[in-house]
């Protein structure tokens, strides 16, 4: 009898978890402002995009693995947008969370379009800076699941190989884009992008 009760409780909790995931994805995630772009050309494994000029909050991170640096960077920038600034003002979350792919990464949150640099509250954390990203043409490759160093490097290499095969020249400015909160399990989306010459 006890085992049956435990199974019923676990089943109910599992169902509640799935419902929360679906509600979060369709009601909240779908309403989050995203980094605006236009698809220029779609290839088999990647696409070419034009991104609009946008403003980002950013923080430089020390060398380390993806899990450590992304967790630290997210904590710093999330604190700022959740009100840890000199106006105690909350700023809406946007998507994706961006990280440069280099030895000392920079994590960035896009600033919602209604703000300009002068309107933003001053950070209380001196490590946070504002970065104006110009309009750019990029190549992007997408993958699912949870990101880690191995996956990011794997898809970076796949993107480089695909661009070489298509005779498309790129810079060395690579970024990782993560679109989901850590607790989301459905429709997880990650991307590696590189600026084109």
Short mmCIF file of C-alpha atoms in Angstrom, two decimals:
data_model
loop_
_atom_site.label_atom_id
_atom_site.label_comp_id
_atom_site.label_asym_id
_atom_site.label_seq_id
_atom_site.Cartn_x
_atom_site.Cartn_y
_atom_site.Cartn_z
CA UNK A 1 0.00 0.00 0.00
CA UNK A 2 2.80 2.40 0.88
CA UNK A 3 4.58 1.70 -2.41
CA UNK A 4 1.37 2.41 -4.35
CA UNK A 5 0.95 5.73 -2.52
CA UNK A 6 4.55 6.69 -3.25
CA UNK A 7 4.10 5.87 -6.95
CA UNK A 8 0.91 7.94 -7.11
CA UNK A 9 2.67 10.89 -5.44
CA UNK A 10 5.67 10.61 -7.77
CA UNK A 11 3.37 10.38 -10.78
CA UNK A 12 1.46 13.49 -9.66
CA UNK A 13 4.69 15.40 -9.08
CA UNK A 14 5.98 14.35 -12.50
CA UNK A 15 2.76 15.54 -14.14
CA UNK A 16 2.92 18.89 -12.31
CA UNK A 17 6.56 19.30 -13.43
CA UNK A 18 5.65 18.66 -17.08
CA UNK A 19 2.71 21.10 -16.88
CA UNK A 20 4.96 23.80 -15.38
CA UNK A 21 7.51 23.23 -18.17
CA UNK A 22 4.86 23.57 -20.89
CA UNK A 23 3.33 26.70 -19.29
CA UNK A 24 6.77 28.28 -18.89
CA UNK A 25 7.69 27.61 -22.49
CA UNK A 26 4.45 28.71 -24.14
CA UNK A 27 3.41 31.53 -21.79
CA UNK A 28 6.69 33.01 -20.55
CA UNK A 29 9.53 31.98 -22.86
CA UNK A 30 7.54 32.85 -25.97
CA UNK A 31 7.01 36.42 -24.65
CA UNK A 32 10.66 37.14 -23.87
CA UNK A 33 12.23 39.78 -26.13
CA UNK A 34 14.94 38.28 -28.36
CA UNK A 35 18.01 39.61 -30.18
CA UNK A 36 16.48 40.74 -33.52
CA UNK A 37 17.80 39.24 -36.76
CA UNK A 38 16.82 38.34 -40.30
CA UNK A 39 17.75 35.05 -42.00
CA UNK A 40 19.67 35.79 -45.20
CA UNK A 41 20.22 32.22 -46.37
CA UNK A 42 19.45 28.78 -44.95
CA UNK A 43 21.97 25.95 -45.49
CA UNK A 44 21.66 22.28 -44.49
CA UNK A 45 23.47 22.63 -41.16
CA UNK A 46 23.69 26.39 -40.55
CA UNK A 47 22.18 29.71 -41.58
CA UNK A 48 23.42 33.18 -42.45
CA UNK A 49 21.79 36.01 -40.48
CA UNK A 50 21.85 39.78 -40.26
CA UNK A 51 21.61 41.03 -36.67
CA UNK A 52 20.44 44.52 -35.78
CA UNK A 53 22.60 46.86 -33.71
CA UNK A 54 21.76 46.25 -30.05
CA UNK A 55 22.84 47.28 -26.56
CA UNK A 56 24.04 44.68 -24.01
CA UNK A 57 24.98 44.56 -20.34
CA UNK A 58 28.21 42.61 -20.03
CA UNK A 59 30.69 41.18 -17.56
CA UNK A 60 34.18 39.82 -18.25
CA UNK A 61 34.89 36.38 -16.81
CA UNK A 62 38.11 34.68 -15.77
CA UNK A 63 39.33 31.63 -17.63
CA UNK A 64 37.52 28.46 -16.62
CA UNK A 65 35.10 25.85 -17.85
CA UNK A 66 31.71 26.75 -19.30
CA UNK A 67 29.72 25.64 -16.24
CA UNK A 68 31.72 27.76 -13.79
CA UNK A 69 32.04 30.89 -15.93
CA UNK A 70 28.43 30.86 -17.17
CA UNK A 71 27.08 30.40 -13.64
CA UNK A 72 29.18 33.26 -12.29
CA UNK A 73 28.39 35.59 -15.21
CA UNK A 74 24.68 34.84 -15.08
CA UNK A 75 24.59 35.53 -11.35
CA UNK A 76 26.25 38.94 -11.78
CA UNK A 77 24.07 40.10 -14.71
CA UNK A 78 20.85 38.63 -13.31
CA UNK A 79 21.49 40.51 -10.06
CA UNK A 80 21.69 43.76 -12.02
CA UNK A 81 18.45 43.26 -13.98
CA UNK A 82 16.59 41.97 -10.91
CA UNK A 83 17.21 45.29 -9.12
CA UNK A 84 20.79 45.27 -7.81
CA UNK A 85 21.47 48.70 -9.32
CA UNK A 86 21.51 52.28 -8.04
CA UNK A 87 17.80 52.80 -8.83
CA UNK A 88 16.70 49.37 -7.52
CA UNK A 89 14.99 49.09 -10.90
CA UNK A 90 14.01 45.74 -12.43
CA UNK A 91 14.74 45.20 -16.12
CA UNK A 92 13.04 42.48 -18.17
CA UNK A 93 15.02 39.36 -19.04
CA UNK A 94 15.84 38.90 -22.74
CA UNK A 95 17.09 36.01 -24.83
CA UNK A 96 19.57 34.62 -25.67
CA UNK A 97 22.27 34.88 -23.04
CA UNK A 98 25.46 35.42 -25.06
CA UNK A 99 29.06 34.48 -24.27
CA UNK A 100 32.17 35.15 -26.30
CA UNK A 101 34.12 31.96 -27.02
CA UNK A 102 37.69 32.79 -26.01
CA UNK A 103 40.11 32.24 -23.14
CA UNK A 104 38.59 35.02 -21.03
CA UNK A 105 34.92 35.07 -21.95
CA UNK A 106 32.45 37.93 -21.71
CA UNK A 107 28.82 37.18 -20.85
CA UNK A 108 26.13 39.50 -22.20
CA UNK A 109 22.41 40.12 -21.70
CA UNK A 110 20.67 42.15 -24.39
CA UNK A 111 19.05 45.31 -23.04
CA UNK A 112 15.32 45.52 -23.87
CA UNK A 113 14.67 47.72 -26.91
CA UNK A 114 12.80 50.39 -24.93
CA UNK A 115 16.04 51.43 -23.19
CA UNK A 116 19.00 53.40 -24.47
CA UNK A 117 22.34 53.62 -22.69
CA UNK A 118 21.46 56.89 -20.92
CA UNK A 119 18.20 55.46 -19.50
CA UNK A 120 19.76 52.44 -17.85
CA UNK A 121 20.30 52.46 -14.08
CA UNK A 122 23.93 52.56 -12.99
CA UNK A 123 25.23 49.16 -11.81
CA UNK A 124 26.33 48.79 -8.19
CA UNK A 125 28.80 46.14 -9.38
CA UNK A 126 31.75 47.80 -11.14
CA UNK A 127 32.38 44.66 -13.20
CA UNK A 128 29.23 45.34 -15.25
CA UNK A 129 29.63 47.46 -18.38
CA UNK A 130 27.38 48.38 -21.29
CA UNK A 131 28.41 47.18 -24.74
CA UNK A 132 26.95 48.53 -27.97
CA UNK A 133 27.06 45.78 -30.58
CA UNK A 134 26.91 47.06 -34.17
CA UNK A 135 24.80 45.44 -36.87
CA UNK A 136 26.56 42.34 -38.17
CA UNK A 137 26.33 39.39 -40.53
CA UNK A 138 26.92 36.00 -38.90
CA UNK A 139 26.70 32.28 -39.49
CA UNK A 140 24.82 30.26 -36.85
CA UNK A 141 24.61 26.56 -36.04
CA UNK A 142 22.00 25.23 -33.59
CA UNK A 143 22.00 22.31 -31.15
CA UNK A 144 19.74 21.07 -28.36
CA UNK A 145 20.18 19.78 -24.83
CA UNK A 146 22.41 21.22 -22.14
CA UNK A 147 25.59 22.99 -23.26
CA UNK A 148 29.10 22.22 -22.02
CA UNK A 149 32.64 22.89 -23.24
CA UNK A 150 32.74 19.74 -25.34
CA UNK A 151 29.46 20.44 -27.15
CA UNK A 152 30.31 24.09 -27.75
CA UNK A 153 33.70 23.15 -29.24
CA UNK A 154 32.14 20.35 -31.29
CA UNK A 155 29.60 22.68 -32.90
CA UNK A 156 32.17 25.42 -33.36
CA UNK A 157 34.28 22.95 -35.36
CA UNK A 158 31.21 21.79 -37.33
CA UNK A 159 30.38 25.40 -38.18
CA UNK A 160 33.94 26.18 -39.27
CA UNK A 161 34.02 23.05 -41.47
CA UNK A 162 30.64 23.88 -43.03
CA UNK A 163 31.70 27.45 -43.79
CA UNK A 164 34.94 26.23 -45.35
CA UNK A 165 33.04 23.74 -47.52
CA UNK A 166 30.76 26.56 -48.70
CA UNK A 167 33.74 28.92 -49.25
CA UNK A 168 32.37 31.47 -46.76
CA UNK A 169 35.01 33.53 -44.94
CA UNK A 170 34.59 34.27 -41.26
CA UNK A 171 36.33 36.26 -38.55
CA UNK A 172 37.56 34.77 -35.29
CA UNK A 173 34.71 36.36 -33.30
CA UNK A 174 32.75 33.35 -32.01
CA UNK A 175 29.85 33.44 -29.56
CA UNK A 176 27.73 30.93 -27.70
CA UNK A 177 24.00 31.71 -27.41
CA UNK A 178 21.88 29.96 -24.76
CA UNK A 179 18.12 30.37 -24.94
CA UNK A 180 16.81 28.49 -21.90
CA UNK A 181 16.81 28.69 -18.12
CA UNK A 182 18.73 25.80 -16.49
CA UNK A 183 15.50 24.18 -15.22
CA UNK A 184 13.85 24.03 -18.65
CA UNK A 185 13.87 20.56 -20.19
CA UNK A 186 11.70 20.93 -23.29
CA UNK A 187 12.74 22.56 -26.57
CA UNK A 188 16.22 23.49 -25.32
CA UNK A 189 18.11 25.58 -27.87
CA UNK A 190 21.77 26.58 -28.08
CA UNK A 191 23.79 28.14 -30.87
CA UNK A 192 27.34 28.85 -31.86
CA UNK A 193 27.69 31.89 -34.11
CA UNK A 194 30.61 33.57 -35.81
CA UNK A 195 30.85 36.98 -37.43
CA UNK A 196 31.49 36.85 -41.18
CA UNK A 197 34.06 38.93 -43.07
#
